[in-house]
């Protein structure tokens, strides 16, 4: 799925915190947005393995939520948002396609690497590939709670993220050919 989809999922979680009257909702949102995007930095290395840690982020996320509940300050709430969002991102990539350049061909059985088991989880392909039309639908659906719950720069980030998502969906299938032509 697109990095923006993951960011919006994290923001939706932060929106629940905001709706519950969370005092540091902006910190939760900032952390969640960053945590939603962070695992995809491993596109520069081995995607869905190098920075995707579904098991470890989940454990750390639970611990961070406990710490934030006990010591509720912007930093602890932001870190909790980051780790929970990174955990959900890493785990949910299994619902997308494989890691190949053309995932719509469904030729790769690597969804996300499970570090504790030393193996790849098979992609489920509920969202066929990053940038598929259904990926955009998921992104927009999860963007709505963030747009409703927040204002200011967070709402602007939601609008910008939706615009980027639409653009990415429009060009996604052309990207592998451009990469082959200009980067190899």
PDB file of C-alpha atoms in Angstrom:
ATOM      1  CA  UNK A   1       0.000   0.000   0.000  1.00  0.00           C
ATOM      2  CA  UNK A   2       1.025   3.609  -0.467  1.00  0.00           C
ATOM      3  CA  UNK A   3       2.955   5.361   2.279  1.00  0.00           C
ATOM      4  CA  UNK A   4       0.128   7.892   2.392  1.00  0.00           C
ATOM      5  CA  UNK A   5      -2.361   5.098   3.085  1.00  0.00           C
ATOM      6  CA  UNK A   6      -0.263   3.974   6.039  1.00  0.00           C
ATOM      7  CA  UNK A   7       0.093   7.559   7.268  1.00  0.00           C
ATOM      8  CA  UNK A   8      -3.685   8.030   7.117  1.00  0.00           C
ATOM      9  CA  UNK A   9      -4.290   4.781   9.022  1.00  0.00           C
ATOM     10  CA  UNK A  10      -1.972   6.040  11.761  1.00  0.00           C
ATOM     11  CA  UNK A  11      -3.700   9.415  11.731  1.00  0.00           C
ATOM     12  CA  UNK A  12      -7.081   7.688  12.084  1.00  0.00           C
ATOM     13  CA  UNK A  13      -5.765   6.033  15.253  1.00  0.00           C
ATOM     14  CA  UNK A  14      -4.585   9.418  16.521  1.00  0.00           C
ATOM     15  CA  UNK A  15      -8.039  10.785  15.669  1.00  0.00           C
ATOM     16  CA  UNK A  16      -9.567   8.278  18.072  1.00  0.00           C
ATOM     17  CA  UNK A  17      -7.215   9.602  20.767  1.00  0.00           C
ATOM     18  CA  UNK A  18      -8.271  13.160  19.896  1.00  0.00           C
ATOM     19  CA  UNK A  19     -11.961  12.228  20.005  1.00  0.00           C
ATOM     20  CA  UNK A  20     -11.444  10.720  23.455  1.00  0.00           C
ATOM     21  CA  UNK A  21     -10.222  14.113  24.615  1.00  0.00           C
ATOM     22  CA  UNK A  22      -6.522  13.390  24.407  1.00  0.00           C
ATOM     23  CA  UNK A  23      -4.692  16.453  25.656  1.00  0.00           C
ATOM     24  CA  UNK A  24      -1.758  15.970  23.290  1.00  0.00           C
ATOM     25  CA  UNK A  25      -3.634  14.956  20.150  1.00  0.00           C
ATOM     26  CA  UNK A  26      -1.349  17.006  17.913  1.00  0.00           C
ATOM     27  CA  UNK A  27       1.689  15.137  19.235  1.00  0.00           C
ATOM     28  CA  UNK A  28      -0.138  11.839  18.681  1.00  0.00           C
ATOM     29  CA  UNK A  29      -0.995  12.897  15.123  1.00  0.00           C
ATOM     30  CA  UNK A  30       2.545  13.999  14.301  1.00  0.00           C
ATOM     31  CA  UNK A  31       3.969  10.771  15.691  1.00  0.00           C
ATOM     32  CA  UNK A  32       1.379   8.661  13.893  1.00  0.00           C
ATOM     33  CA  UNK A  33       1.986  10.352  10.541  1.00  0.00           C
ATOM     34  CA  UNK A  34       5.743   9.859  10.868  1.00  0.00           C
ATOM     35  CA  UNK A  35       5.366   6.276  12.083  1.00  0.00           C
ATOM     36  CA  UNK A  36       3.025   5.508   9.209  1.00  0.00           C
ATOM     37  CA  UNK A  37       5.622   6.580   6.667  1.00  0.00           C
ATOM     38  CA  UNK A  38       8.853   5.523   8.405  1.00  0.00           C
ATOM     39  CA  UNK A  39       8.947   1.793   7.542  1.00  0.00           C
ATOM     40  CA  UNK A  40       8.851   2.638   3.829  1.00  0.00           C
ATOM     41  CA  UNK A  41      12.208   4.389   4.088  1.00  0.00           C
ATOM     42  CA  UNK A  42      13.502   0.852   3.516  1.00  0.00           C
ATOM     43  CA  UNK A  43      12.613   1.263  -0.150  1.00  0.00           C
ATOM     44  CA  UNK A  44      16.238   2.376  -0.293  1.00  0.00           C
ATOM     45  CA  UNK A  45      17.393  -1.021   1.038  1.00  0.00           C
ATOM     46  CA  UNK A  46      15.426  -4.289   1.142  1.00  0.00           C
ATOM     47  CA  UNK A  47      11.801  -3.210   1.104  1.00  0.00           C
ATOM     48  CA  UNK A  48       9.466  -4.668   3.718  1.00  0.00           C
ATOM     49  CA  UNK A  49      12.382  -6.227   5.557  1.00  0.00           C
ATOM     50  CA  UNK A  50      14.953  -3.621   6.613  1.00  0.00           C
ATOM     51  CA  UNK A  51      12.616  -1.277   8.533  1.00  0.00           C
ATOM     52  CA  UNK A  52       9.448  -3.368   8.676  1.00  0.00           C
ATOM     53  CA  UNK A  53       9.276  -4.995  12.114  1.00  0.00           C
ATOM     54  CA  UNK A  54       5.639  -5.978  12.722  1.00  0.00           C
ATOM     55  CA  UNK A  55       6.407  -7.960  15.858  1.00  0.00           C
ATOM     56  CA  UNK A  56       8.922  -5.592  17.448  1.00  0.00           C
ATOM     57  CA  UNK A  57       7.042  -2.366  16.717  1.00  0.00           C
ATOM     58  CA  UNK A  58       3.906  -3.941  18.215  1.00  0.00           C
ATOM     59  CA  UNK A  59       5.645  -4.807  21.484  1.00  0.00           C
ATOM     60  CA  UNK A  60       7.343  -1.413  21.641  1.00  0.00           C
ATOM     61  CA  UNK A  61       4.057   0.288  20.743  1.00  0.00           C
ATOM     62  CA  UNK A  62       2.218  -1.363  23.632  1.00  0.00           C
ATOM     63  CA  UNK A  63       5.004  -0.384  26.013  1.00  0.00           C
ATOM     64  CA  UNK A  64       4.993   3.183  24.679  1.00  0.00           C
ATOM     65  CA  UNK A  65       1.219   3.449  25.158  1.00  0.00           C
ATOM     66  CA  UNK A  66       1.619   2.307  28.774  1.00  0.00           C
ATOM     67  CA  UNK A  67       4.403   4.854  29.330  1.00  0.00           C
ATOM     68  CA  UNK A  68       2.278   7.584  27.702  1.00  0.00           C
ATOM     69  CA  UNK A  69      -0.661   6.673  29.940  1.00  0.00           C
ATOM     70  CA  UNK A  70       1.515   6.943  33.052  1.00  0.00           C
ATOM     71  CA  UNK A  71       3.612   9.940  31.992  1.00  0.00           C
ATOM     72  CA  UNK A  72       1.378  11.876  29.619  1.00  0.00           C
ATOM     73  CA  UNK A  73       3.533  14.510  27.969  1.00  0.00           C
ATOM     74  CA  UNK A  74       3.831  15.397  24.270  1.00  0.00           C
ATOM     75  CA  UNK A  75       6.989  13.310  23.741  1.00  0.00           C
ATOM     76  CA  UNK A  76       5.575  10.092  25.207  1.00  0.00           C
ATOM     77  CA  UNK A  77       2.293  10.501  23.335  1.00  0.00           C
ATOM     78  CA  UNK A  78       4.128  11.244  20.079  1.00  0.00           C
ATOM     79  CA  UNK A  79       6.449   8.255  20.474  1.00  0.00           C
ATOM     80  CA  UNK A  80       3.463   6.020  21.219  1.00  0.00           C
ATOM     81  CA  UNK A  81       1.722   7.303  18.087  1.00  0.00           C
ATOM     82  CA  UNK A  82       4.864   6.678  16.045  1.00  0.00           C
ATOM     83  CA  UNK A  83       5.414   3.118  17.257  1.00  0.00           C
ATOM     84  CA  UNK A  84       1.772   2.036  17.038  1.00  0.00           C
ATOM     85  CA  UNK A  85       1.507   3.480  13.541  1.00  0.00           C
ATOM     86  CA  UNK A  86       4.771   1.813  12.449  1.00  0.00           C
ATOM     87  CA  UNK A  87       3.482  -1.496  13.845  1.00  0.00           C
ATOM     88  CA  UNK A  88       0.183  -1.240  11.992  1.00  0.00           C
ATOM     89  CA  UNK A  89       2.013  -0.245   8.796  1.00  0.00           C
ATOM     90  CA  UNK A  90       4.449  -3.147   9.016  1.00  0.00           C
ATOM     91  CA  UNK A  91       1.759  -5.704   9.799  1.00  0.00           C
ATOM     92  CA  UNK A  92      -0.755  -4.435   7.246  1.00  0.00           C
ATOM     93  CA  UNK A  93       1.645  -4.618   4.302  1.00  0.00           C
ATOM     94  CA  UNK A  94       0.807  -8.322   4.187  1.00  0.00           C
ATOM     95  CA  UNK A  95      -2.643  -7.298   2.882  1.00  0.00           C
ATOM     96  CA  UNK A  96      -1.067  -5.762  -0.220  1.00  0.00           C
ATOM     97  CA  UNK A  97       0.881  -7.224  -3.121  1.00  0.00           C
ATOM     98  CA  UNK A  98       4.432  -8.490  -3.280  1.00  0.00           C
ATOM     99  CA  UNK A  99       7.625  -6.488  -3.263  1.00  0.00           C
ATOM    100  CA  UNK A 100       8.380  -6.650  -6.995  1.00  0.00           C
ATOM    101  CA  UNK A 101       8.520  -3.562  -9.211  1.00  0.00           C
ATOM    102  CA  UNK A 102       5.314  -4.638 -10.978  1.00  0.00           C
ATOM    103  CA  UNK A 103       3.219  -6.110  -8.142  1.00  0.00           C
ATOM    104  CA  UNK A 104       0.072  -6.205 -10.300  1.00  0.00           C
ATOM    105  CA  UNK A 105       1.681  -9.213 -12.040  1.00  0.00           C
ATOM    106  CA  UNK A 106       1.529 -11.106  -8.702  1.00  0.00           C
ATOM    107  CA  UNK A 107       4.820 -12.947  -9.272  1.00  0.00           C
ATOM    108  CA  UNK A 108       6.357 -12.352  -5.838  1.00  0.00           C
ATOM    109  CA  UNK A 109       5.309 -14.133  -2.657  1.00  0.00           C
ATOM    110  CA  UNK A 110       7.080 -11.755  -0.263  1.00  0.00           C
ATOM    111  CA  UNK A 111       4.522  -9.678   1.647  1.00  0.00           C
ATOM    112  CA  UNK A 112       6.463  -8.633   4.740  1.00  0.00           C
ATOM    113  CA  UNK A 113       9.416 -10.182   6.544  1.00  0.00           C
ATOM    114  CA  UNK A 114       8.676 -11.721   9.940  1.00  0.00           C
ATOM    115  CA  UNK A 115      11.939 -11.251  11.803  1.00  0.00           C
ATOM    116  CA  UNK A 116      11.050 -13.471  14.758  1.00  0.00           C
ATOM    117  CA  UNK A 117      10.321 -16.363  12.394  1.00  0.00           C
ATOM    118  CA  UNK A 118      13.054 -15.614   9.859  1.00  0.00           C
ATOM    119  CA  UNK A 119      10.672 -15.867   6.904  1.00  0.00           C
ATOM    120  CA  UNK A 120       8.465 -13.858   4.583  1.00  0.00           C
ATOM    121  CA  UNK A 121       4.697 -13.734   5.099  1.00  0.00           C
ATOM    122  CA  UNK A 122       2.808 -14.293   1.861  1.00  0.00           C
ATOM    123  CA  UNK A 123       1.003 -11.223   0.452  1.00  0.00           C
ATOM    124  CA  UNK A 124      -2.789 -11.502   0.634  1.00  0.00           C
ATOM    125  CA  UNK A 125      -3.368  -9.011  -2.215  1.00  0.00           C
ATOM    126  CA  UNK A 126      -6.592  -7.575  -0.779  1.00  0.00           C
ATOM    127  CA  UNK A 127      -5.129  -4.337  -2.097  1.00  0.00           C
ATOM    128  CA  UNK A 128      -3.558  -5.690  -5.289  1.00  0.00           C
ATOM    129  CA  UNK A 129      -0.596  -3.315  -5.297  1.00  0.00           C
ATOM    130  CA  UNK A 130       0.547   0.048  -3.979  1.00  0.00           C
ATOM    131  CA  UNK A 131      -1.176   2.700  -6.041  1.00  0.00           C
ATOM    132  CA  UNK A 132      -4.083   0.472  -7.108  1.00  0.00           C
ATOM    133  CA  UNK A 133      -7.493   2.164  -7.242  1.00  0.00           C
ATOM    134  CA  UNK A 134      -8.570   0.261  -4.121  1.00  0.00           C
ATOM    135  CA  UNK A 135      -5.463   1.573  -2.349  1.00  0.00           C
ATOM    136  CA  UNK A 136      -6.683   5.095  -3.066  1.00  0.00           C
ATOM    137  CA  UNK A 137     -10.123   4.177  -1.698  1.00  0.00           C
ATOM    138  CA  UNK A 138      -8.547   2.862   1.516  1.00  0.00           C
ATOM    139  CA  UNK A 139      -6.350   5.967   1.789  1.00  0.00           C
ATOM    140  CA  UNK A 140      -9.275   8.355   1.401  1.00  0.00           C
ATOM    141  CA  UNK A 141     -11.431   6.368   3.841  1.00  0.00           C
ATOM    142  CA  UNK A 142      -8.719   6.563   6.505  1.00  0.00           C
ATOM    143  CA  UNK A 143      -7.956  10.223   5.693  1.00  0.00           C
ATOM    144  CA  UNK A 144     -11.476  11.316   6.626  1.00  0.00           C
ATOM    145  CA  UNK A 145     -11.152  10.852  10.421  1.00  0.00           C
ATOM    146  CA  UNK A 146      -7.946  12.899  10.458  1.00  0.00           C
ATOM    147  CA  UNK A 147      -9.501  15.634   8.360  1.00  0.00           C
ATOM    148  CA  UNK A 148     -12.521  15.762  10.695  1.00  0.00           C
ATOM    149  CA  UNK A 149     -10.641  15.518  14.007  1.00  0.00           C
ATOM    150  CA  UNK A 150      -7.887  18.026  13.321  1.00  0.00           C
ATOM    151  CA  UNK A 151      -7.433  21.446  11.826  1.00  0.00           C
ATOM    152  CA  UNK A 152      -4.442  23.569  10.864  1.00  0.00           C
ATOM    153  CA  UNK A 153      -1.325  21.903   9.508  1.00  0.00           C
ATOM    154  CA  UNK A 154      -2.678  18.387  10.078  1.00  0.00           C
ATOM    155  CA  UNK A 155      -5.743  19.032   7.942  1.00  0.00           C
ATOM    156  CA  UNK A 156      -3.492  20.597   5.306  1.00  0.00           C
ATOM    157  CA  UNK A 157      -1.271  17.496   5.424  1.00  0.00           C
ATOM    158  CA  UNK A 158      -4.346  15.319   4.869  1.00  0.00           C
ATOM    159  CA  UNK A 159      -5.360  17.306   1.790  1.00  0.00           C
ATOM    160  CA  UNK A 160      -1.790  17.245   0.450  1.00  0.00           C
ATOM    161  CA  UNK A 161      -1.577  13.502   1.118  1.00  0.00           C
ATOM    162  CA  UNK A 162      -4.780  12.829  -0.795  1.00  0.00           C
ATOM    163  CA  UNK A 163      -3.519  14.909  -3.729  1.00  0.00           C
ATOM    164  CA  UNK A 164      -0.203  13.008  -3.717  1.00  0.00           C
ATOM    165  CA  UNK A 165      -2.106   9.719  -3.513  1.00  0.00           C
ATOM    166  CA  UNK A 166      -4.259  10.559  -6.530  1.00  0.00           C
ATOM    167  CA  UNK A 167      -1.168  11.559  -8.506  1.00  0.00           C
ATOM    168  CA  UNK A 168       0.650   8.378  -7.543  1.00  0.00           C
ATOM    169  CA  UNK A 169      -2.299   6.203  -8.561  1.00  0.00           C
ATOM    170  CA  UNK A 170      -2.369   7.930 -11.952  1.00  0.00           C
ATOM    171  CA  UNK A 171       1.314   7.206 -12.671  1.00  0.00           C
ATOM    172  CA  UNK A 172       2.000   4.013 -10.680  1.00  0.00           C
ATOM    173  CA  UNK A 173       2.049   1.549 -13.567  1.00  0.00           C
ATOM    174  CA  UNK A 174       4.422   3.792 -15.537  1.00  0.00           C
ATOM    175  CA  UNK A 175       7.054   3.994 -12.789  1.00  0.00           C
ATOM    176  CA  UNK A 176       8.910   0.705 -13.443  1.00  0.00           C
ATOM    177  CA  UNK A 177       9.519   1.643 -17.089  1.00  0.00           C
ATOM    178  CA  UNK A 178      10.754   5.089 -16.072  1.00  0.00           C
ATOM    179  CA  UNK A 179      13.064   3.540 -13.491  1.00  0.00           C
ATOM    180  CA  UNK A 180      14.481   1.136 -16.064  1.00  0.00           C
ATOM    181  CA  UNK A 181      14.964   3.913 -18.580  1.00  0.00           C
ATOM    182  CA  UNK A 182      16.524   6.567 -16.367  1.00  0.00           C
ATOM    183  CA  UNK A 183      17.986   4.892 -13.282  1.00  0.00           C
ATOM    184  CA  UNK A 184      19.691   1.809 -14.639  1.00  0.00           C
TER     185      UNK A 184
END
